[in-house]
Amino acid sequence: DAGVIQSPRHEVTEMGQEVTLRCKPISGHNSLFWYRQTMMRGLELLIYFNNNVPIDDSGMPEDRFSAKMPNASFSTLKIQPSEPRDSAVYFCASSFTGGPNEQFFGPGTRLTVL
Amino acid sequence: GENVEQHPSTLSVQEGDSAVIKCTYSDSASNYFPWYKQELGKRPQLIIDIRSNVGEKKDQRIAVTLNKTAKHFSLHITETQPEDSAVYFCAATADGLTFGKGTHLIIQP
């Protein structure tokens, strides 16, 4: 298995533009998590899905952020409009069940908003 | 929600010595406590985890202890080596992980 796949790996955009980050979880995993990592705030859970259903989105910073999981093999995190303070590394992770089990992280997307 | 505190933020030890990183959590419902290692520019990777029905777990040079009553857990690395240099994160969860702020471990040759 290739592991969790994220794209793009790097994204540079201008303030006000829409940004879409993509994630393909490990095949067979039914939980998917989106995290944001910054020096100031560390690793923050934004939202997680279990069997394609959003379970907890309390970590989503504001309405500019939205996430979808249309099927078991694909998820998107969208920021519209983007702001410079959204600059961070965004990680997607997946695990086998919705309960507490090892989460496997993707390589991350480094987002820079100018 | 869960709140995880991690100390110290930076730890420098001599090669061959032991390193200990400590975390506390707030939610008594948390029942899974993983530790992740993150090298510069890389993704976090699980190095060891412990569940709430276990007090201690060991894997070669790495061990984790859990005190549910006090709501704290610790990572112990013995005989440290240069490749142990990284940022280590503790986490606590019942579902989505809440991470500590990380400990930058520096192994001095």
Tab-separated table of C-alpha atoms in Angstrom:
chain	number	residue	atom	x	y	z
A	1	ASP	CA	0.000	0.000	0.000
A	2	ALA	CA	1.270	3.482	-0.846
A	3	GLY	CA	0.112	4.912	2.452
A	4	VAL	CA	-1.950	8.067	2.818
A	5	ILE	CA	-1.615	10.226	-0.270
A	6	GLN	CA	-1.964	14.001	-0.208
A	7	SER	CA	-1.888	16.534	-2.992
A	8	PRO	CA	-0.529	18.965	-3.712
A	9	ARG	CA	2.622	18.698	-1.599
A	10	HIS	CA	3.210	22.421	-1.813
A	11	GLU	CA	0.776	25.219	-2.582
A	12	VAL	CA	1.505	28.906	-2.848
A	13	THR	CA	-1.451	31.179	-3.409
A	14	GLU	CA	-2.519	34.749	-2.933
A	15	MET	CA	-4.831	36.016	-0.264
A	16	GLY	CA	-8.473	35.698	-1.277
A	17	GLN	CA	-7.971	32.688	-3.535
A	18	GLU	CA	-9.675	29.363	-3.022
A	19	VAL	CA	-7.456	26.478	-1.961
A	20	THR	CA	-8.372	22.805	-2.176
A	21	LEU	CA	-6.289	20.125	-0.477
A	22	ARG	CA	-6.825	16.486	-1.324
A	23	CYS	CA	-6.359	13.231	0.540
A	24	LYS	CA	-6.606	9.554	-0.314
A	25	PRO	CA	-6.642	7.380	2.822
A	26	ILE	CA	-5.147	3.922	3.114
A	27	SER	CA	-7.422	1.375	1.487
A	28	GLY	CA	-9.638	-0.300	4.070
A	29	HIS	CA	-9.339	2.501	6.615
A	30	ASN	CA	-12.688	3.958	7.546
A	31	SER	CA	-11.649	6.979	9.613
A	32	LEU	CA	-10.019	10.068	8.167
A	33	PHE	CA	-8.596	13.039	10.018
A	34	TRP	CA	-7.450	16.508	8.921
A	35	TYR	CA	-4.785	18.271	11.029
A	36	ARG	CA	-3.063	21.628	10.762
A	37	GLN	CA	0.476	22.189	12.045
A	38	THR	CA	2.055	25.558	12.810
A	39	MET	CA	4.937	26.592	15.025
A	40	MET	CA	2.641	28.653	17.223
A	41	ARG	CA	-0.258	26.237	17.670
A	42	GLY	CA	1.352	22.851	17.112
A	43	LEU	CA	-0.715	20.008	15.679
A	44	GLU	CA	-4.442	20.750	15.723
A	45	LEU	CA	-7.265	18.395	14.770
A	46	LEU	CA	-9.578	20.213	12.363
A	47	ILE	CA	-12.168	17.555	11.544
A	48	TYR	CA	-12.547	13.814	11.328
A	49	PHE	CA	-14.800	11.453	9.424
A	50	ASN	CA	-15.953	7.963	10.247
A	51	ASN	CA	-17.371	5.943	7.347
A	52	ASN	CA	-17.460	9.144	5.261
A	53	VAL	CA	-19.587	10.987	7.837
A	54	PRO	CA	-18.180	14.040	9.647
A	55	ILE	CA	-18.085	13.209	13.363
A	56	ASP	CA	-16.390	16.218	14.938
A	57	ASP	CA	-15.674	19.490	13.153
A	58	SER	CA	-15.207	21.591	16.280
A	59	GLY	CA	-11.603	22.215	15.317
A	60	MET	CA	-12.451	23.907	12.029
A	61	PRO	CA	-11.307	27.474	12.644
A	62	GLU	CA	-14.095	29.308	10.838
A	63	ASP	CA	-16.612	29.182	8.051
A	64	ARG	CA	-13.924	29.740	5.449
A	65	PHE	CA	-12.882	26.130	6.033
A	66	SER	CA	-14.941	23.196	4.778
A	67	ALA	CA	-14.233	19.484	4.351
A	68	LYS	CA	-15.950	16.731	2.431
A	69	MET	CA	-15.589	13.018	2.050
A	70	PRO	CA	-17.736	11.943	-0.918
A	71	ASN	CA	-16.501	8.347	-0.763
A	72	ALA	CA	-14.240	6.061	1.225
A	73	SER	CA	-11.163	6.832	-0.864
A	74	PHE	CA	-11.190	10.610	-1.159
A	75	SER	CA	-11.486	13.711	0.976
A	76	THR	CA	-10.985	17.422	0.398
A	77	LEU	CA	-10.274	20.347	2.665
A	78	LYS	CA	-11.203	23.685	1.141
A	79	ILE	CA	-10.333	27.191	2.257
A	80	GLN	CA	-12.284	30.002	0.648
A	81	PRO	CA	-11.184	32.749	0.776
A	82	SER	CA	-7.655	32.029	1.972
A	83	GLU	CA	-5.765	34.381	4.313
A	84	PRO	CA	-2.053	34.631	5.208
A	85	ARG	CA	-2.744	33.219	8.692
A	86	ASP	CA	-3.879	29.991	7.038
A	87	SER	CA	-0.269	29.289	6.074
A	88	ALA	CA	0.639	25.964	7.667
A	89	VAL	CA	1.291	22.313	6.936
A	90	TYR	CA	-1.954	20.398	6.577
A	91	PHE	CA	-1.832	16.690	7.337
A	92	CYS	CA	-4.374	14.052	6.517
A	93	ALA	CA	-4.368	10.821	8.532
A	94	SER	CA	-6.383	7.627	8.400
A	95	SER	CA	-7.049	4.724	10.711
A	96	PHE	CA	-8.889	1.418	10.628
A	97	THR	CA	-11.717	2.220	12.977
A	98	GLY	CA	-13.389	5.224	14.499
A	99	GLY	CA	-12.113	4.172	17.897
A	100	PRO	CA	-8.631	4.723	19.224
A	101	ASN	CA	-6.146	3.095	16.910
A	102	GLU	CA	-2.919	4.110	15.219
A	103	GLN	CA	-3.390	6.939	12.786
A	104	PHE	CA	-1.199	6.915	9.708
A	105	PHE	CA	-0.233	10.356	8.498
A	106	GLY	CA	0.173	11.503	4.926
A	107	PRO	CA	3.206	13.557	3.850
A	108	GLY	CA	1.355	16.828	4.352
A	109	THR	CA	0.615	19.839	2.174
A	110	ARG	CA	2.662	22.950	2.884
A	111	LEU	CA	0.372	25.906	2.213
A	112	THR	CA	1.685	29.432	1.856
A	113	VAL	CA	-0.803	32.264	1.462
A	114	LEU	CA	0.812	35.512	0.375
B	1	GLY	CA	-12.694	18.912	25.208
B	2	GLU	CA	-9.356	17.284	25.854
B	3	ASN	CA	-6.312	19.366	26.832
B	4	VAL	CA	-2.819	17.857	26.691
B	5	GLU	CA	0.187	19.520	28.313
B	6	GLN	CA	3.693	18.343	27.388
B	7	HIS	CA	7.046	19.068	29.073
B	8	PRO	CA	9.758	19.973	28.455
B	9	SER	CA	9.555	21.843	25.162
B	10	THR	CA	13.260	21.218	24.545
B	11	LEU	CA	15.421	18.457	25.970
B	12	SER	CA	19.139	18.063	25.389
B	13	VAL	CA	20.867	14.880	26.566
B	14	GLN	CA	24.258	13.284	26.032
B	15	GLU	CA	24.377	10.336	23.666
B	16	GLY	CA	23.885	7.176	25.672
B	17	ASP	CA	21.918	8.868	28.447
B	18	SER	CA	18.174	8.505	29.021
B	19	ALA	CA	15.473	10.980	28.038
B	20	VAL	CA	12.084	11.395	29.698
B	21	ILE	CA	9.161	13.396	28.317
B	22	LYS	CA	6.039	13.941	30.384
B	23	CYS	CA	2.431	14.695	29.449
B	24	THR	CA	-0.769	15.344	31.334
B	25	TYR	CA	-4.309	15.197	30.017
B	26	SER	CA	-7.631	16.497	31.264
B	27	ASP	CA	-10.396	14.249	29.930
B	28	SER	CA	-10.864	11.118	32.028
B	29	ALA	CA	-12.690	9.542	29.063
B	30	SER	CA	-9.463	9.401	27.031
B	31	ASN	CA	-8.359	5.810	26.685
B	32	TYR	CA	-5.597	5.795	24.084
B	33	PHE	CA	-2.232	7.511	24.413
B	34	PRO	CA	0.107	7.391	21.417
B	35	TRP	CA	3.525	8.940	20.997
B	36	TYR	CA	4.649	10.233	17.631
B	37	LYS	CA	8.109	11.125	16.378
B	38	GLN	CA	8.485	13.808	13.736
B	39	GLU	CA	11.733	14.476	11.959
B	40	LEU	CA	12.314	17.817	10.260
B	41	GLY	CA	10.129	18.181	7.205
B	42	LYS	CA	8.582	14.754	7.654
B	43	ARG	CA	5.238	13.424	8.785
B	44	PRO	CA	4.555	12.301	12.388
B	45	GLN	CA	5.073	8.578	12.833
B	46	LEU	CA	3.874	6.419	15.688
B	47	ILE	CA	6.641	5.024	17.857
B	48	ILE	CA	4.671	3.524	20.737
B	49	ASP	CA	1.183	3.684	22.207
B	50	ILE	CA	-0.589	2.605	25.368
B	51	ARG	CA	-4.205	1.999	26.243
B	52	SER	CA	-5.906	2.859	29.478
B	53	ASN	CA	-6.059	-0.728	30.718
B	54	VAL	CA	-2.263	-0.960	30.742
B	55	GLY	CA	0.172	0.812	33.077
B	56	GLU	CA	3.405	0.320	31.188
B	57	LYS	CA	4.593	-0.805	27.779
B	58	LYS	CA	8.094	-1.315	26.448
B	59	ASP	CA	9.567	-1.723	22.980
B	60	GLN	CA	13.348	-2.103	22.960
B	61	ARG	CA	14.793	1.261	24.088
B	62	ILE	CA	11.419	2.971	24.321
B	63	ALA	CA	8.917	2.669	27.157
B	64	VAL	CA	5.729	4.471	28.076
B	65	THR	CA	4.040	4.624	31.467
B	66	LEU	CA	0.487	5.686	32.244
B	67	ASN	CA	-1.022	6.830	35.525
B	68	LYS	CA	-4.772	7.132	34.964
B	69	THR	CA	-5.479	8.392	38.463
B	70	ALA	CA	-3.115	11.314	38.064
B	71	LYS	CA	-3.887	11.670	34.340
B	72	HIS	CA	-0.293	11.657	33.247
B	73	PHE	CA	1.861	9.548	30.969
B	74	SER	CA	5.538	9.572	30.112
B	75	LEU	CA	7.905	8.487	27.372
B	76	HIS	CA	11.270	7.027	28.330
B	77	ILE	CA	14.088	6.557	25.834
B	78	THR	CA	17.176	4.736	27.101
B	79	GLU	CA	20.667	4.599	25.583
B	80	THR	CA	19.876	7.553	23.327
B	81	GLN	CA	21.423	7.657	19.865
B	82	PRO	CA	21.886	10.503	17.347
B	83	GLU	CA	18.975	9.217	15.265
B	84	ASP	CA	16.676	9.809	18.240
B	85	SER	CA	16.975	13.560	17.617
B	86	ALA	CA	13.513	14.757	16.534
B	87	VAL	CA	10.344	16.349	17.847
B	88	TYR	CA	8.203	14.015	19.940
B	89	PHE	CA	4.464	14.493	20.426
B	90	CYS	CA	2.229	12.887	22.970
B	91	ALA	CA	-1.489	12.636	22.342
B	92	ALA	CA	-4.636	11.552	24.113
B	93	THR	CA	-7.945	10.529	22.666
B	94	ALA	CA	-11.212	8.772	22.827
B	95	ASP	CA	-11.637	9.469	19.075
B	96	GLY	CA	-9.806	12.380	17.424
B	97	LEU	CA	-6.306	12.954	18.737
B	98	THR	CA	-5.413	15.969	20.881
B	99	PHE	CA	-1.670	16.533	20.681
B	100	GLY	CA	0.747	18.082	23.126
B	101	LYS	CA	2.887	20.967	21.826
B	102	GLY	CA	5.885	18.726	21.257
B	103	THR	CA	9.357	18.201	22.725
B	104	HIS	CA	12.427	18.900	20.655
B	105	LEU	CA	14.896	16.204	21.683
B	106	ILE	CA	18.539	16.950	20.955
B	107	ILE	CA	21.131	14.198	21.358
B	108	GLN	CA	24.575	15.667	22.024
B	109	PRO	CA	27.486	13.546	20.702
